[in-house]
XYZ file of C-alpha atoms in Angstrom:
311
model
C 60.571 177.880 136.257
C 57.737 176.727 138.157
C 54.287 176.504 135.485
C 51.200 177.074 137.652
C 47.134 177.298 135.921
C 44.927 179.118 138.711
C 41.339 178.195 138.800
C 40.696 182.564 137.677
C 42.228 181.584 133.415
C 45.187 183.797 134.478
C 48.447 181.643 133.207
C 51.227 182.824 136.262
C 54.686 182.273 135.945
C 56.677 181.661 138.865
C 60.380 182.726 138.194
C 62.765 182.506 141.379
C 66.298 184.329 140.714
C 68.666 185.285 143.487
C 65.582 185.266 145.884
C 63.800 187.469 144.015
C 59.691 186.124 142.950
C 59.186 187.809 139.321
C 55.393 187.029 138.321
C 54.444 187.091 134.713
C 50.354 187.342 133.491
C 49.619 185.697 130.072
C 46.878 184.039 128.314
C 43.623 184.751 129.543
C 42.310 180.995 128.672
C 43.453 177.870 128.233
C 43.672 174.673 125.556
C 44.932 171.783 125.315
C 46.971 173.373 122.588
C 48.500 175.805 125.818
C 49.899 172.857 127.967
C 53.520 173.380 128.676
C 55.267 170.577 129.754
C 56.038 169.972 133.732
C 52.269 172.072 134.009
C 50.613 171.259 137.390
C 46.781 171.496 136.645
C 43.505 170.683 139.808
C 41.539 168.159 139.353
C 38.927 171.207 138.244
C 40.737 172.166 136.110
C 42.074 169.639 134.179
C 38.409 168.519 133.433
C 37.690 172.044 132.250
C 40.380 171.783 129.795
C 39.829 168.194 128.272
C 35.678 168.348 128.717
C 36.255 165.482 130.484
C 34.772 163.031 133.603
C 36.827 163.867 137.010
C 37.434 160.499 138.328
C 39.268 157.528 137.324
C 42.609 156.948 135.521
C 41.406 157.015 131.913
C 39.338 159.332 131.030
C 37.816 160.053 127.491
C 36.385 162.969 126.418
C 34.267 162.996 122.449
C 34.324 166.787 123.078
C 38.142 167.639 122.647
C 38.493 163.206 121.100
C 41.008 162.931 123.779
C 41.568 160.250 126.605
C 43.142 161.217 129.629
C 45.465 158.891 131.226
C 46.551 159.662 134.551
C 49.477 157.860 136.337
C 49.581 158.605 140.416
C 52.577 157.244 142.082
C 51.392 157.499 145.822
C 47.551 156.631 146.067
C 46.504 154.276 143.006
C 46.864 150.072 143.871
C 48.452 149.969 140.182
C 52.114 150.051 139.452
C 52.760 151.835 136.359
C 56.949 152.810 136.006
C 59.087 154.270 133.865
C 62.154 152.088 131.879
C 63.638 155.152 130.796
C 61.332 156.857 128.165
C 59.205 154.362 128.347
C 55.976 153.938 131.094
C 54.675 150.570 131.089
C 50.704 152.381 132.388
C 47.596 149.275 133.665
C 45.406 149.059 131.974
C 41.373 149.670 133.696
C 39.305 147.894 136.366
C 39.895 147.856 139.954
C 39.225 144.613 140.289
C 38.472 141.395 138.834
C 40.281 139.972 135.688
C 40.881 142.813 133.407
C 40.312 142.729 129.312
C 41.302 144.633 126.051
C 37.806 144.992 125.225
C 36.683 147.274 128.037
C 35.852 150.581 128.451
C 38.523 152.597 127.857
C 40.912 150.006 127.726
C 39.606 149.123 124.379
C 40.028 153.414 123.429
C 43.645 153.266 124.224
C 44.659 149.460 122.668
C 43.117 151.657 119.459
C 44.450 154.684 119.707
C 47.258 154.198 116.995
C 44.157 154.526 114.527
C 41.330 156.066 115.673
C 42.741 158.864 116.224
C 41.947 159.707 119.502
C 44.937 162.512 121.275
C 46.399 160.407 124.399
C 47.663 163.050 127.265
C 49.591 162.155 130.510
C 49.280 163.242 133.866
C 51.379 162.194 136.773
C 50.244 162.319 140.135
C 53.251 163.142 142.472
C 51.683 165.069 145.047
C 47.645 164.386 145.913
C 45.033 166.460 143.915
C 47.531 168.297 142.046
C 48.364 167.075 138.378
C 51.611 167.507 136.318
C 51.596 167.871 132.654
C 53.776 164.624 130.938
C 52.721 165.176 127.124
C 50.980 163.922 124.800
C 52.085 159.837 124.177
C 51.038 156.998 122.242
C 51.189 153.609 122.254
C 54.315 151.833 121.295
C 54.101 148.776 121.582
C 51.177 145.039 122.006
C 49.540 145.628 125.520
C 51.450 142.452 127.435
C 49.763 140.800 130.502
C 50.899 141.473 134.088
C 49.535 139.585 137.684
C 48.978 142.254 139.949
C 46.130 142.205 143.080
C 44.049 144.175 142.960
C 41.623 146.198 145.289
C 40.363 143.702 147.134
C 44.184 142.078 147.217
C 43.423 139.532 145.585
C 45.807 137.837 141.961
C 44.528 138.750 139.163
C 45.322 139.723 135.243
C 46.241 142.836 133.975
C 47.064 143.681 131.265
C 49.766 146.844 130.898
C 50.069 149.692 128.032
C 54.022 150.518 126.866
C 53.515 154.371 126.571
C 56.093 157.004 124.949
C 56.327 160.541 125.259
C 55.428 162.329 121.439
C 57.917 164.870 121.708
C 59.450 165.643 124.440
C 61.600 163.126 127.399
C 59.353 163.068 130.611
C 59.721 166.083 133.713
C 59.696 165.538 137.406
C 61.647 167.903 139.443
C 63.636 165.812 142.779
C 61.043 167.313 144.441
C 58.793 165.565 143.631
C 60.290 162.217 143.267
C 61.205 163.019 146.765
C 58.055 163.538 147.922
C 56.178 160.410 146.446
C 59.014 158.148 148.041
C 58.189 159.660 151.566
C 54.988 158.904 150.845
C 55.482 155.419 150.264
C 57.816 154.659 152.561
C 55.366 156.067 155.289
C 52.140 153.377 154.013
C 55.176 150.371 153.877
C 55.074 150.853 158.151
C 51.474 151.179 158.366
C 50.966 147.766 156.197
C 51.848 143.719 158.732
C 54.942 141.960 156.414
C 51.716 139.106 154.631
C 50.977 143.078 153.387
C 54.089 144.127 153.590
C 55.684 140.417 151.313
C 52.307 140.781 148.777
C 53.368 144.121 147.658
C 56.865 142.646 147.268
C 55.649 139.613 145.359
C 53.750 141.432 142.513
C 56.651 143.797 142.177
C 58.132 143.872 138.809
C 62.446 142.647 139.259
C 63.494 145.539 136.876
C 63.883 149.154 139.252
C 61.897 151.708 137.139
C 64.152 154.165 135.785
C 63.832 158.204 134.665
C 66.810 160.041 132.663
C 67.552 163.488 134.009
C 70.651 164.661 133.890
C 71.811 161.515 134.639
C 69.684 157.991 134.871
C 67.904 157.873 138.427
C 66.745 154.483 139.292
C 63.130 154.949 141.837
C 63.704 152.227 144.282
C 60.817 150.101 144.876
C 59.920 151.177 148.695
C 58.216 147.835 149.494
C 61.816 145.558 148.657
C 63.333 148.525 150.855
C 60.904 147.909 153.901
C 60.967 144.025 153.548
C 63.998 143.812 153.682
C 64.245 146.002 157.668
C 61.049 143.605 158.496
C 63.671 141.034 158.363
C 66.723 142.263 159.190
C 64.741 142.750 162.650
C 67.075 146.038 163.776
C 70.070 144.386 163.112
C 71.678 145.531 160.672
C 72.854 141.896 158.451
C 76.578 143.027 157.989
C 78.183 143.263 161.119
C 75.585 141.074 163.015
C 75.234 144.622 165.235
C 71.695 146.096 166.673
C 71.524 149.300 164.644
C 73.730 152.736 166.068
C 70.235 154.546 166.784
C 66.977 155.268 166.572
C 65.528 157.715 164.572
C 62.399 159.933 165.847
C 60.006 157.776 165.666
C 61.579 154.894 168.417
C 62.305 152.880 164.944
C 66.483 151.411 164.600
C 68.254 152.999 161.631
C 68.780 150.627 158.995
C 69.530 151.435 155.484
C 68.692 149.515 152.261
C 71.197 148.067 150.429
C 71.773 146.443 147.010
C 74.238 143.805 146.638
C 74.414 144.461 143.411
C 74.183 147.757 142.538
C 71.266 148.853 140.633
C 73.681 150.430 138.176
C 75.518 147.041 137.354
C 72.611 145.284 136.622
C 71.628 143.974 139.882
C 67.830 143.708 140.031
C 65.280 145.564 142.530
C 64.258 142.367 144.581
C 64.548 141.754 148.521
C 66.967 138.521 147.565
C 69.274 141.703 146.461
C 68.152 143.882 149.142
C 70.166 143.969 152.873
C 69.230 146.505 155.881
C 72.946 147.544 157.208
C 74.095 150.109 159.394
C 76.009 153.437 158.250
C 78.932 152.006 158.850
C 78.552 149.332 157.049
C 76.491 150.747 153.887
C 79.095 153.353 152.692
C 81.840 150.425 153.460
C 79.747 148.373 150.403
C 80.317 151.683 148.900
C 83.700 151.923 148.848
C 85.102 147.888 149.608
C 82.155 146.253 148.122
C 84.440 143.372 148.647
C 83.500 139.960 146.890
C 83.483 137.919 150.150
C 80.597 140.706 151.458
C 78.748 140.547 148.411
C 78.666 136.541 148.903
C 77.628 136.944 152.241
C 75.236 139.491 152.390
C 73.573 137.456 149.436
C 73.794 133.636 151.940
C 72.057 135.824 154.493
C 69.385 137.525 152.580
C 68.317 134.253 151.078
C 68.451 132.343 153.993
C 65.822 135.290 155.943
C 63.667 135.178 153.459
C 63.126 131.288 152.980
C 62.846 131.075 157.078
C 60.356 133.706 156.462
C 58.268 132.528 154.687
C 58.544 128.560 155.295
C 57.277 130.007 159.252
C 54.416 131.890 157.084
C 52.847 128.220 155.627
C 53.773 127.388 159.082
C 51.052 129.524 160.173
């Protein structure tokens, strides 16, 4: 079931069942209390409901005593990530070091005592805000080093948030679309930009519980592994068996130690393989191949950064 909020202030529930479309009309007005998990809003609808600013990832509203948090998975420079039911949400401030006393960072930090309601929206598609529900700050914020908008290293604050009364809502379509957008962006970056993204990526993959655990792989690490392979399978060392529609050598990324077995989402644990060798690693997973791929990944990474230093 897909809930769509439309500009005319009429809620429409669209149900697809046996290829039949049923449209049910309800609610003449919308309030915060009437929002349902998974509702998809435009930016204007979000602002109308919460009485907040149309811009920014943290939007404070005095009229509704709320703080809207937007986790944009396709455009933001921040690396928000889920670990089961906890969202590690990067604080406010796009350039320079962040501060806990700055603007809405302070509001969020004090949210367990200041009475401000926290509402989370996630962006999987451009200009579409999916309501995730109310959240609470579940532990103290901590610091990380992340690049700012200008690519300069800086200290940011990360706020651990958990959903108040439900689990995360995300469709397979939204997840796939998000990864595709990031993958397309990754292909347009040069080697140095990819390496910078990889350097500041978390070693732990983002994980979401649906019916089974789904590991959200780091697109920057995947693209970096393909760049290092230079069109050749890192196991059989043969050229990719074919090119894709854009003329790029077709290789598939593989985690040497599987993520489901505790492997890290890092360049050291990620290689690019031809489809045949990739299937072999999932069926046979021979210890000799694992050791060989580990050595080759390490060697290629060292070679890349040594060449970078020499330039």
